[in-house]
PDB file of C-alpha atoms in Angstrom:
ATOM      1  CA  MET A   1       0.000   0.000   0.000  1.00  0.00           C
ATOM      2  CA  LYS A   2       2.894   2.314   0.851  1.00  0.00           C
ATOM      3  CA  ASN A   3       4.494   1.698  -2.548  1.00  0.00           C
ATOM      4  CA  GLU A   4       1.206   2.516  -4.288  1.00  0.00           C
ATOM      5  CA  GLY A   5       0.972   5.759  -2.320  1.00  0.00           C
ATOM      6  CA  ASP A   6       4.526   6.686  -3.242  1.00  0.00           C
ATOM      7  CA  ARG A   7       3.807   5.972  -6.881  1.00  0.00           C
ATOM      8  CA  VAL A   8       0.768   8.301  -6.890  1.00  0.00           C
ATOM      9  CA  THR A   9       2.788  10.986  -5.111  1.00  0.00           C
ATOM     10  CA  ASN A  10       5.548  10.706  -7.708  1.00  0.00           C
ATOM     11  CA  VAL A  11       3.022  10.964 -10.548  1.00  0.00           C
ATOM     12  CA  PHE A  12       1.529  14.173  -9.145  1.00  0.00           C
ATOM     13  CA  ARG A  13       4.982  15.569  -8.436  1.00  0.00           C
ATOM     14  CA  ASN A  14       6.109  14.884 -11.993  1.00  0.00           C
ATOM     15  CA  ILE A  15       2.952  16.509 -13.359  1.00  0.00           C
ATOM     16  CA  ALA A  16       3.527  19.572 -11.169  1.00  0.00           C
ATOM     17  CA  LEU A  17       7.173  19.813 -12.250  1.00  0.00           C
ATOM     18  CA  SER A  18       6.194  19.431 -15.910  1.00  0.00           C
ATOM     19  CA  LEU A  19       3.585  22.186 -15.612  1.00  0.00           C
ATOM     20  CA  ALA A  20       6.064  24.446 -13.817  1.00  0.00           C
ATOM     21  CA  LEU A  21       8.670  23.849 -16.525  1.00  0.00           C
ATOM     22  CA  ALA A  22       6.112  24.509 -19.261  1.00  0.00           C
ATOM     23  CA  LEU A  23       5.131  27.779 -17.560  1.00  0.00           C
ATOM     24  CA  VAL A  24       8.766  28.879 -17.291  1.00  0.00           C
ATOM     25  CA  LEU A  25       9.375  28.067 -20.963  1.00  0.00           C
ATOM     26  CA  LEU A  26       6.217  29.945 -21.954  1.00  0.00           C
ATOM     27  CA  ILE A  27       7.319  33.037 -20.018  1.00  0.00           C
ATOM     28  CA  VAL A  28      10.801  32.857 -21.565  1.00  0.00           C
ATOM     29  CA  TYR A  29       9.255  32.642 -25.031  1.00  0.00           C
ATOM     30  CA  GLY A  30       6.903  35.508 -24.129  1.00  0.00           C
ATOM     31  CA  LEU A  31       9.951  37.667 -23.424  1.00  0.00           C
ATOM     32  CA  ILE A  32      11.489  36.665 -26.763  1.00  0.00           C
ATOM     33  CA  GLU A  33       8.453  37.094 -29.043  1.00  0.00           C
ATOM     34  CA  PRO A  34       8.418  40.938 -28.761  1.00  0.00           C
ATOM     35  CA  GLN A  35      11.709  40.882 -30.706  1.00  0.00           C
ATOM     36  CA  LEU A  36      10.252  38.790 -33.563  1.00  0.00           C
ATOM     37  CA  LEU A  37       9.003  41.413 -36.002  1.00  0.00           C
ATOM     38  CA  ASP A  38       6.361  40.166 -38.438  1.00  0.00           C
ATOM     39  CA  VAL A  39       6.116  42.027 -41.765  1.00  0.00           C
ATOM     40  CA  GLU A  40       2.579  41.443 -43.041  1.00  0.00           C
ATOM     41  CA  GLU A  41       1.951  41.965 -46.772  1.00  0.00           C
ATOM     42  CA  GLU A  42      -1.660  42.890 -47.532  1.00  0.00           C
ATOM     43  CA  GLU A  43      -3.544  43.954 -50.642  1.00  0.00           C
ATOM     44  CA  ALA A  44      -6.215  46.615 -50.179  1.00  0.00           C
ATOM     45  CA  GLY A  45      -8.833  47.511 -52.775  1.00  0.00           C
ATOM     46  CA  ILE A  46      -9.983  51.129 -52.878  1.00  0.00           C
ATOM     47  CA  PRO A  47     -12.825  52.369 -55.106  1.00  0.00           C
ATOM     48  CA  ASN A  48     -11.852  55.046 -57.649  1.00  0.00           C
ATOM     49  CA  LEU A  49      -8.165  54.721 -56.837  1.00  0.00           C
ATOM     50  CA  PRO A  50      -6.173  57.033 -59.175  1.00  0.00           C
ATOM     51  CA  GLU A  51      -4.156  55.171 -61.795  1.00  0.00           C
ATOM     52  CA  GLU A  52      -0.869  56.529 -60.464  1.00  0.00           C
ATOM     53  CA  TRP A  53      -1.629  54.944 -57.064  1.00  0.00           C
ATOM     54  CA  GLU A  54      -2.177  51.457 -58.501  1.00  0.00           C
ATOM     55  CA  GLY A  55       0.370  49.102 -56.955  1.00  0.00           C
ATOM     56  CA  GLN A  56       1.817  51.727 -54.615  1.00  0.00           C
ATOM     57  CA  GLU A  57       2.672  50.742 -51.022  1.00  0.00           C
ATOM     58  CA  ILE A  58       1.675  52.278 -47.701  1.00  0.00           C
ATOM     59  CA  ALA A  59       3.391  51.176 -44.483  1.00  0.00           C
ATOM     60  CA  VAL A  60       1.479  51.059 -41.171  1.00  0.00           C
ATOM     61  CA  LEU A  61       3.059  51.000 -37.710  1.00  0.00           C
ATOM     62  CA  ALA A  62       1.461  51.333 -34.261  1.00  0.00           C
ATOM     63  CA  ASP A  63       1.947  51.272 -30.481  1.00  0.00           C
ATOM     64  CA  PHE A  64       5.633  51.833 -29.730  1.00  0.00           C
ATOM     65  CA  GLN A  65       4.895  52.184 -25.974  1.00  0.00           C
ATOM     66  CA  ILE A  66       8.399  53.549 -25.392  1.00  0.00           C
ATOM     67  CA  GLY A  67       9.163  53.978 -21.696  1.00  0.00           C
ATOM     68  CA  MET A  68       7.564  50.785 -20.431  1.00  0.00           C
ATOM     69  CA  TRP A  69       9.896  48.524 -18.459  1.00  0.00           C
ATOM     70  CA  LEU A  70      11.707  46.152 -20.838  1.00  0.00           C
ATOM     71  CA  ASP A  71      10.123  47.893 -23.804  1.00  0.00           C
ATOM     72  CA  ASN A  72      11.250  46.668 -27.220  1.00  0.00           C
ATOM     73  CA  LYS A  73      12.627  49.846 -28.739  1.00  0.00           C
ATOM     74  CA  SER A  74      14.986  47.728 -30.851  1.00  0.00           C
ATOM     75  CA  THR A  75      11.995  46.177 -32.632  1.00  0.00           C
ATOM     76  CA  VAL A  76      10.695  49.648 -33.499  1.00  0.00           C
ATOM     77  CA  GLU A  77      14.129  50.430 -34.942  1.00  0.00           C
ATOM     78  CA  GLU A  78      14.026  47.209 -36.969  1.00  0.00           C
ATOM     79  CA  ALA A  79      10.607  48.144 -38.355  1.00  0.00           C
ATOM     80  CA  ILE A  80      11.804  51.639 -39.278  1.00  0.00           C
ATOM     81  CA  THR A  81      14.833  50.150 -41.060  1.00  0.00           C
ATOM     82  CA  GLU A  82      12.512  47.846 -43.029  1.00  0.00           C
ATOM     83  CA  ILE A  83      10.309  50.805 -44.014  1.00  0.00           C
ATOM     84  CA  VAL A  84      13.289  52.836 -45.219  1.00  0.00           C
ATOM     85  CA  GLU A  85      14.441  49.892 -47.348  1.00  0.00           C
ATOM     86  CA  ARG A  86      10.945  49.428 -48.815  1.00  0.00           C
ATOM     87  CA  ASP A  87      10.560  53.166 -49.508  1.00  0.00           C
ATOM     88  CA  PRO A  88       6.725  53.204 -49.570  1.00  0.00           C
ATOM     89  CA  SER A  89       4.702  56.127 -50.872  1.00  0.00           C
ATOM     90  CA  ALA A  90       3.656  57.003 -47.310  1.00  0.00           C
ATOM     91  CA  VAL A  91       3.862  55.789 -43.713  1.00  0.00           C
ATOM     92  CA  LEU A  92       0.893  55.840 -41.336  1.00  0.00           C
ATOM     93  CA  LEU A  93       1.614  55.898 -37.583  1.00  0.00           C
ATOM     94  CA  LEU A  94      -1.302  54.936 -35.351  1.00  0.00           C
ATOM     95  CA  GLY A  95      -0.409  56.386 -31.943  1.00  0.00           C
ATOM     96  CA  ASP A  96       0.800  55.347 -28.468  1.00  0.00           C
ATOM     97  CA  TYR A  97       4.390  56.360 -29.157  1.00  0.00           C
ATOM     98  CA  ILE A  98       5.121  56.659 -25.427  1.00  0.00           C
ATOM     99  CA  TYR A  99       3.930  54.740 -22.381  1.00  0.00           C
ATOM    100  CA  LYS A 100       3.623  57.008 -19.319  1.00  0.00           C
ATOM    101  CA  PRO A 101       4.035  60.691 -20.204  1.00  0.00           C
ATOM    102  CA  GLU A 102       2.913  61.835 -16.748  1.00  0.00           C
ATOM    103  CA  ASP A 103       6.202  60.526 -15.310  1.00  0.00           C
ATOM    104  CA  GLN A 104       8.843  61.010 -17.977  1.00  0.00           C
ATOM    105  CA  SER A 105       7.325  62.611 -21.027  1.00  0.00           C
ATOM    106  CA  GLU A 106      10.392  64.530 -22.236  1.00  0.00           C
ATOM    107  CA  GLN A 107      12.627  61.464 -22.036  1.00  0.00           C
ATOM    108  CA  GLU A 108      10.096  59.177 -23.742  1.00  0.00           C
ATOM    109  CA  VAL A 109       9.287  61.704 -26.460  1.00  0.00           C
ATOM    110  CA  ALA A 110      13.000  62.134 -27.199  1.00  0.00           C
ATOM    111  CA  GLN A 111      13.405  58.366 -27.555  1.00  0.00           C
ATOM    112  CA  ALA A 112      10.372  58.113 -29.850  1.00  0.00           C
ATOM    113  CA  ILE A 113      11.703  60.886 -32.065  1.00  0.00           C
ATOM    114  CA  GLU A 114      15.134  59.251 -32.105  1.00  0.00           C
ATOM    115  CA  VAL A 115      13.778  55.974 -33.530  1.00  0.00           C
ATOM    116  CA  LEU A 116      11.672  57.850 -36.101  1.00  0.00           C
ATOM    117  CA  GLN A 117      14.570  60.023 -37.288  1.00  0.00           C
ATOM    118  CA  PRO A 118      15.572  57.714 -40.192  1.00  0.00           C
ATOM    119  CA  LEU A 119      12.160  58.276 -41.822  1.00  0.00           C
ATOM    120  CA  GLY A 120      12.835  62.002 -41.910  1.00  0.00           C
ATOM    121  CA  GLU A 121      16.339  61.458 -43.255  1.00  0.00           C
ATOM    122  CA  ALA A 122      14.912  59.206 -45.993  1.00  0.00           C
ATOM    123  CA  GLU A 123      12.322  61.896 -46.809  1.00  0.00           C
ATOM    124  CA  ILE A 124       9.460  59.396 -46.693  1.00  0.00           C
ATOM    125  CA  PRO A 125       6.129  61.207 -46.087  1.00  0.00           C
ATOM    126  CA  VAL A 126       4.710  60.270 -42.681  1.00  0.00           C
ATOM    127  CA  TYR A 127       1.211  60.916 -41.305  1.00  0.00           C
ATOM    128  CA  ALA A 128       0.127  60.171 -37.767  1.00  0.00           C
ATOM    129  CA  VAL A 129      -2.611  60.168 -35.152  1.00  0.00           C
ATOM    130  CA  LEU A 130      -2.281  60.212 -31.368  1.00  0.00           C
ATOM    131  CA  GLY A 131      -3.273  57.353 -29.039  1.00  0.00           C
ATOM    132  CA  ASN A 132      -4.553  57.182 -25.477  1.00  0.00           C
ATOM    133  CA  HIS A 133      -1.068  56.819 -23.928  1.00  0.00           C
ATOM    134  CA  ASP A 134      -0.005  60.011 -25.706  1.00  0.00           C
ATOM    135  CA  TYR A 135      -2.727  61.700 -23.650  1.00  0.00           C
ATOM    136  CA  GLY A 136      -1.540  59.984 -20.454  1.00  0.00           C
ATOM    137  CA  LEU A 137      -4.483  57.564 -20.470  1.00  0.00           C
ATOM    138  CA  LYS A 138      -3.898  53.976 -19.382  1.00  0.00           C
ATOM    139  CA  LYS A 139      -7.610  53.325 -18.817  1.00  0.00           C
ATOM    140  CA  LYS A 140     -10.755  54.330 -20.622  1.00  0.00           C
ATOM    141  CA  ASP A 141     -12.260  56.500 -17.865  1.00  0.00           C
ATOM    142  CA  GLY A 142      -9.064  58.412 -16.984  1.00  0.00           C
ATOM    143  CA  ASN A 143      -8.417  62.137 -17.245  1.00  0.00           C
ATOM    144  CA  PRO A 144      -6.716  63.191 -20.496  1.00  0.00           C
ATOM    145  CA  ALA A 145      -3.558  65.307 -20.264  1.00  0.00           C
ATOM    146  CA  PRO A 146      -3.765  67.678 -23.271  1.00  0.00           C
ATOM    147  CA  GLU A 147      -0.355  69.154 -22.470  1.00  0.00           C
ATOM    148  CA  ALA A 148       1.260  65.708 -22.856  1.00  0.00           C
ATOM    149  CA  ALA A 149      -0.473  65.189 -26.193  1.00  0.00           C
ATOM    150  CA  GLU A 150       0.613  68.648 -27.346  1.00  0.00           C
ATOM    151  CA  ARG A 151       4.227  67.855 -26.413  1.00  0.00           C
ATOM    152  CA  MET A 152       4.073  64.698 -28.492  1.00  0.00           C
ATOM    153  CA  ARG A 153       2.390  66.495 -31.373  1.00  0.00           C
ATOM    154  CA  ASN A 154       5.016  69.261 -31.430  1.00  0.00           C
ATOM    155  CA  ALA A 155       7.864  66.765 -31.410  1.00  0.00           C
ATOM    156  CA  LEU A 156       6.390  64.778 -34.304  1.00  0.00           C
ATOM    157  CA  GLU A 157       5.689  67.895 -36.335  1.00  0.00           C
ATOM    158  CA  ALA A 158       9.264  69.098 -35.751  1.00  0.00           C
ATOM    159  CA  LEU A 159      10.278  65.901 -37.558  1.00  0.00           C
ATOM    160  CA  GLU A 160       7.874  66.932 -40.376  1.00  0.00           C
ATOM    161  CA  ILE A 161       5.404  64.197 -39.458  1.00  0.00           C
ATOM    162  CA  GLN A 162       1.913  65.559 -40.054  1.00  0.00           C
ATOM    163  CA  ILE A 163      -0.683  64.877 -37.379  1.00  0.00           C
ATOM    164  CA  LEU A 164      -4.180  64.328 -38.781  1.00  0.00           C
ATOM    165  CA  HIS A 165      -6.731  65.099 -36.074  1.00  0.00           C
ATOM    166  CA  ASN A 166     -10.225  64.445 -37.489  1.00  0.00           C
ATOM    167  CA  GLU A 167      -9.048  65.817 -40.804  1.00  0.00           C
ATOM    168  CA  ALA A 168      -7.966  64.685 -44.247  1.00  0.00           C
ATOM    169  CA  VAL A 169      -5.293  65.574 -46.780  1.00  0.00           C
ATOM    170  CA  THR A 170      -4.980  64.654 -50.459  1.00  0.00           C
ATOM    171  CA  LEU A 171      -1.775  62.940 -51.552  1.00  0.00           C
ATOM    172  CA  ASP A 172      -0.068  62.360 -54.863  1.00  0.00           C
ATOM    173  CA  ALA A 173       1.543  58.977 -55.566  1.00  0.00           C
ATOM    174  CA  GLU A 174       4.767  60.120 -53.893  1.00  0.00           C
ATOM    175  CA  GLY A 175       2.935  60.833 -50.648  1.00  0.00           C
ATOM    176  CA  ALA A 176       3.122  64.619 -50.866  1.00  0.00           C
ATOM    177  CA  VAL A 177       0.129  66.783 -49.934  1.00  0.00           C
ATOM    178  CA  LEU A 178      -1.698  68.252 -52.915  1.00  0.00           C
ATOM    179  CA  PRO A 179      -3.295  71.714 -52.936  1.00  0.00           C
ATOM    180  CA  GLU A 180      -6.944  71.791 -51.910  1.00  0.00           C
ATOM    181  CA  GLY A 181      -9.249  70.881 -54.778  1.00  0.00           C
ATOM    182  CA  GLU A 182      -6.796  68.649 -56.638  1.00  0.00           C
ATOM    183  CA  SER A 183      -7.602  64.975 -57.038  1.00  0.00           C
ATOM    184  CA  GLY A 184      -5.532  62.222 -55.460  1.00  0.00           C
ATOM    185  CA  LEU A 185      -5.775  59.751 -52.584  1.00  0.00           C
ATOM    186  CA  PHE A 186      -7.280  61.110 -49.380  1.00  0.00           C
ATOM    187  CA  ILE A 187      -5.592  60.112 -46.115  1.00  0.00           C
ATOM    188  CA  ALA A 188      -7.692  60.915 -43.048  1.00  0.00           C
ATOM    189  CA  GLY A 189      -6.869  60.631 -39.353  1.00  0.00           C
ATOM    190  CA  ILE A 190      -9.244  60.246 -36.406  1.00  0.00           C
ATOM    191  CA  GLY A 191      -8.555  61.562 -32.884  1.00  0.00           C
ATOM    192  CA  SER A 192      -8.104  59.485 -29.734  1.00  0.00           C
ATOM    193  CA  ARG A 193     -11.278  57.705 -28.620  1.00  0.00           C
ATOM    194  CA  TRP A 194     -10.333  57.472 -24.931  1.00  0.00           C
ATOM    195  CA  ALA A 195      -9.579  61.200 -24.950  1.00  0.00           C
ATOM    196  CA  ASP A 196     -13.132  61.677 -26.310  1.00  0.00           C
ATOM    197  CA  ALA A 197     -11.623  63.264 -29.411  1.00  0.00           C
ATOM    198  CA  ASP A 198     -12.659  60.906 -32.230  1.00  0.00           C
ATOM    199  CA  GLU A 199     -14.949  62.640 -34.739  1.00  0.00           C
ATOM    200  CA  PRO A 200     -15.106  60.710 -38.024  1.00  0.00           C
ATOM    201  CA  ALA A 201     -17.779  63.053 -39.367  1.00  0.00           C
ATOM    202  CA  GLU A 202     -15.324  65.964 -39.216  1.00  0.00           C
ATOM    203  CA  ALA A 203     -12.766  64.037 -41.243  1.00  0.00           C
ATOM    204  CA  LEU A 204     -15.410  62.976 -43.769  1.00  0.00           C
ATOM    205  CA  ALA A 205     -16.756  66.504 -44.223  1.00  0.00           C
ATOM    206  CA  ASN A 206     -13.973  67.564 -46.605  1.00  0.00           C
ATOM    207  CA  ILE A 207     -13.792  64.335 -48.632  1.00  0.00           C
ATOM    208  CA  PRO A 208     -15.902  64.254 -51.834  1.00  0.00           C
ATOM    209  CA  ALA A 209     -18.430  61.433 -51.853  1.00  0.00           C
ATOM    210  CA  GLU A 210     -16.717  59.340 -54.559  1.00  0.00           C
ATOM    211  CA  ALA A 211     -13.111  60.178 -53.681  1.00  0.00           C
ATOM    212  CA  PRO A 212     -10.673  57.355 -52.838  1.00  0.00           C
ATOM    213  CA  ARG A 213      -9.689  57.384 -49.181  1.00  0.00           C
ATOM    214  CA  VAL A 214      -7.784  55.618 -46.392  1.00  0.00           C
ATOM    215  CA  PHE A 215      -8.667  56.204 -42.744  1.00  0.00           C
ATOM    216  CA  MET A 216      -6.278  55.830 -39.852  1.00  0.00           C
ATOM    217  CA  MET A 217      -7.184  55.754 -36.159  1.00  0.00           C
ATOM    218  CA  HIS A 218      -5.713  54.489 -32.930  1.00  0.00           C
ATOM    219  CA  ASN A 219      -8.675  52.683 -31.369  1.00  0.00           C
ATOM    220  CA  PRO A 220     -10.559  50.163 -33.548  1.00  0.00           C
ATOM    221  CA  ASN A 221     -13.817  51.097 -31.814  1.00  0.00           C
ATOM    222  CA  SER A 222     -13.801  54.469 -33.591  1.00  0.00           C
ATOM    223  CA  PHE A 223     -14.564  52.491 -36.761  1.00  0.00           C
ATOM    224  CA  GLU A 224     -18.150  51.806 -35.699  1.00  0.00           C
ATOM    225  CA  GLU A 225     -18.953  55.521 -36.130  1.00  0.00           C
ATOM    226  CA  PHE A 226     -18.464  55.486 -39.911  1.00  0.00           C
ATOM    227  CA  PRO A 227     -21.563  55.470 -42.150  1.00  0.00           C
ATOM    228  CA  ALA A 228     -21.878  52.836 -44.872  1.00  0.00           C
ATOM    229  CA  ASP A 229     -19.410  52.997 -47.767  1.00  0.00           C
ATOM    230  CA  ALA A 230     -17.405  55.742 -46.057  1.00  0.00           C
ATOM    231  CA  ALA A 231     -14.259  53.764 -45.202  1.00  0.00           C
ATOM    232  CA  PRO A 232     -13.309  51.073 -47.746  1.00  0.00           C
ATOM    233  CA  LEU A 233      -9.925  50.870 -45.997  1.00  0.00           C
ATOM    234  CA  ALA A 234      -9.373  51.819 -42.357  1.00  0.00           C
ATOM    235  CA  VAL A 235      -6.431  50.890 -40.142  1.00  0.00           C
ATOM    236  CA  ALA A 236      -6.166  50.870 -36.350  1.00  0.00           C
ATOM    237  CA  GLY A 237      -3.899  49.620 -33.565  1.00  0.00           C
ATOM    238  CA  HIS A 238      -4.329  49.821 -29.763  1.00  0.00           C
ATOM    239  CA  THR A 239      -5.023  46.170 -28.890  1.00  0.00           C
ATOM    240  CA  HIS A 240      -1.536  44.637 -29.469  1.00  0.00           C
ATOM    241  CA  GLY A 241      -2.994  41.582 -31.181  1.00  0.00           C
ATOM    242  CA  GLY A 242      -4.383  40.578 -27.790  1.00  0.00           C
ATOM    243  CA  GLN A 243      -0.761  40.575 -26.503  1.00  0.00           C
ATOM    244  CA  ILE A 244      -1.195  37.113 -24.947  1.00  0.00           C
ATOM    245  CA  SER A 245      -3.626  35.002 -26.919  1.00  0.00           C
ATOM    246  CA  ILE A 246      -4.737  31.468 -27.707  1.00  0.00           C
ATOM    247  CA  PRO A 247      -4.376  30.549 -31.415  1.00  0.00           C
ATOM    248  CA  GLY A 248      -7.727  30.723 -33.195  1.00  0.00           C
ATOM    249  CA  LEU A 249      -9.533  32.204 -30.174  1.00  0.00           C
ATOM    250  CA  PRO A 250      -9.057  36.008 -30.228  1.00  0.00           C
ATOM    251  CA  GLU A 251     -11.881  36.463 -27.714  1.00  0.00           C
ATOM    252  CA  TRP A 252      -9.700  34.650 -25.157  1.00  0.00           C
ATOM    253  CA  SER A 253      -6.747  37.017 -25.444  1.00  0.00           C
ATOM    254  CA  TRP A 254      -5.389  38.810 -22.380  1.00  0.00           C
ATOM    255  CA  VAL A 255      -6.444  42.192 -23.781  1.00  0.00           C
ATOM    256  CA  ALA A 256      -9.981  40.977 -24.559  1.00  0.00           C
ATOM    257  CA  LEU A 257     -10.471  39.421 -21.129  1.00  0.00           C
ATOM    258  CA  THR A 258      -9.243  42.516 -19.253  1.00  0.00           C
ATOM    259  CA  SER A 259     -10.988  45.165 -21.359  1.00  0.00           C
ATOM    260  CA  GLU A 260     -14.175  47.005 -20.425  1.00  0.00           C
ATOM    261  CA  GLU A 261     -15.078  47.586 -24.087  1.00  0.00           C
ATOM    262  CA  PRO A 262     -15.378  45.448 -27.221  1.00  0.00           C
ATOM    263  CA  VAL A 263     -11.956  44.362 -28.475  1.00  0.00           C
ATOM    264  CA  HIS A 264     -10.796  43.790 -32.055  1.00  0.00           C
ATOM    265  CA  VAL A 265      -7.268  42.488 -32.054  1.00  0.00           C
ATOM    266  CA  ASP A 266      -5.676  41.330 -35.293  1.00  0.00           C
ATOM    267  CA  GLY A 267      -5.896  41.605 -39.069  1.00  0.00           C
ATOM    268  CA  TRP A 268      -9.052  42.097 -41.124  1.00  0.00           C
ATOM    269  CA  ILE A 269     -12.093  42.316 -38.837  1.00  0.00           C
ATOM    270  CA  ASP A 270     -14.971  40.602 -40.617  1.00  0.00           C
ATOM    271  CA  GLY A 271     -18.573  41.554 -39.882  1.00  0.00           C
ATOM    272  CA  TYR A 272     -17.659  44.760 -38.046  1.00  0.00           C
ATOM    273  CA  GLY A 273     -18.847  48.221 -39.018  1.00  0.00           C
ATOM    274  CA  ALA A 274     -21.360  49.428 -41.577  1.00  0.00           C
ATOM    275  CA  PRO A 275     -21.664  47.800 -45.037  1.00  0.00           C
ATOM    276  CA  GLY A 276     -18.947  48.815 -47.497  1.00  0.00           C
ATOM    277  CA  ASN A 277     -16.415  49.568 -44.746  1.00  0.00           C
ATOM    278  CA  ARG A 278     -13.356  47.439 -43.986  1.00  0.00           C
ATOM    279  CA  LEU A 279     -11.019  47.576 -40.988  1.00  0.00           C
ATOM    280  CA  TYR A 280      -7.532  46.146 -40.510  1.00  0.00           C
ATOM    281  CA  VAL A 281      -6.069  46.055 -36.975  1.00  0.00           C
ATOM    282  CA  ASN A 282      -2.284  46.177 -36.691  1.00  0.00           C
ATOM    283  CA  ARG A 283      -0.756  44.281 -33.720  1.00  0.00           C
ATOM    284  CA  GLY A 284       1.647  47.117 -32.977  1.00  0.00           C
ATOM    285  CA  ILE A 285       5.142  46.881 -31.522  1.00  0.00           C
ATOM    286  CA  GLY A 286       4.951  47.604 -27.785  1.00  0.00           C
ATOM    287  CA  MET A 287       3.108  46.159 -24.801  1.00  0.00           C
ATOM    288  CA  SER A 288       1.077  47.143 -21.749  1.00  0.00           C
ATOM    289  CA  ALA A 289       1.415  46.039 -18.105  1.00  0.00           C
ATOM    290  CA  VAL A 290       3.854  43.169 -18.766  1.00  0.00           C
ATOM    291  CA  PRO A 291       6.673  43.021 -21.360  1.00  0.00           C
ATOM    292  CA  ILE A 292       5.386  39.778 -22.855  1.00  0.00           C
ATOM    293  CA  ARG A 293       3.772  38.766 -26.134  1.00  0.00           C
ATOM    294  CA  ILE A 294       2.531  35.256 -26.868  1.00  0.00           C
ATOM    295  CA  ASN A 295       0.917  34.446 -30.229  1.00  0.00           C
ATOM    296  CA  ALA A 296       0.859  38.181 -30.988  1.00  0.00           C
ATOM    297  CA  LYS A 297       4.119  39.017 -32.758  1.00  0.00           C
ATOM    298  CA  PRO A 298       4.872  42.719 -33.261  1.00  0.00           C
ATOM    299  CA  GLU A 299       3.759  43.827 -36.700  1.00  0.00           C
ATOM    300  CA  LEU A 300       4.680  46.118 -39.543  1.00  0.00           C
ATOM    301  CA  THR A 301       1.973  46.093 -42.219  1.00  0.00           C
ATOM    302  CA  ILE A 302       2.712  46.886 -45.869  1.00  0.00           C
ATOM    303  CA  PHE A 303      -0.443  47.539 -47.915  1.00  0.00           C
ATOM    304  CA  THR A 304      -0.334  47.375 -51.695  1.00  0.00           C
ATOM    305  CA  LEU A 305      -3.166  49.496 -53.068  1.00  0.00           C
ATOM    306  CA  THR A 306      -5.339  48.364 -55.963  1.00  0.00           C
ATOM    307  CA  ALA A 307      -8.453  49.753 -57.601  1.00  0.00           C
ATOM    308  CA  SER A 308     -11.729  48.020 -56.709  1.00  0.00           C
ATOM    309  CA  GLU A 309     -15.385  48.381 -57.595  1.00  0.00           C
TER     310      GLU A 309
END
């Protein structure tokens, strides 16, 4: 009887040790995955796309979260290097460049500008929106810090990165802004949702009804405000691909389970928004709360534009 009891004890001990080892290995991998940049190649159809824009590329990058403990600034630098080598027509930055501006805004802003500097040196046109962390918001019902957002805005604009706050500009195929009234591709940016500053209607007001357009926003939930056929291509970040997720079950990601609002985490979001609108969610580069990613590799998205009906 004693031998049987010892055998059962050994079985449970071995199971416990195996589970502990598996957990350690998972955590170790979770610390490694943030360094594994994923370059996603996507094709995006846009109605009435000008002929000169056919086949042109737009790069999308989100959520640097610089300033978080064990942040992965090196992965941001890798993504920027890849963009410079690809030389797209334009780059869209989706916000959350810094993590906690209320504590160390000047230091974090300087680091964010440092990693973005090669884009300016390469003279690649860059357009951006601000995210909740840029306003000092780590939770939905916090108090925005406009002065922090203004500091971030000024730093980006000093690098000749144009902030689009509920507004649109028209670009030629080289990504340069065209004079008002000329035809081209409209790029529109939406303000931060958590800062209660997202107004898609304002951005839409200056875009002709049939004009080709791309919308950029930080929070995917701003997308639900668009009327039908208003946003054939929209891009967002914010949710880090769930950050820690189970393959094939995005609703069981760490971000989804800890959020107080609906969460859309990765890639094309089917069945969301009004008819004729399409949203792509970029997994971003940085992290929140813990410096771990599992099944949510950091992402740089390269969109190749094509004309569609």
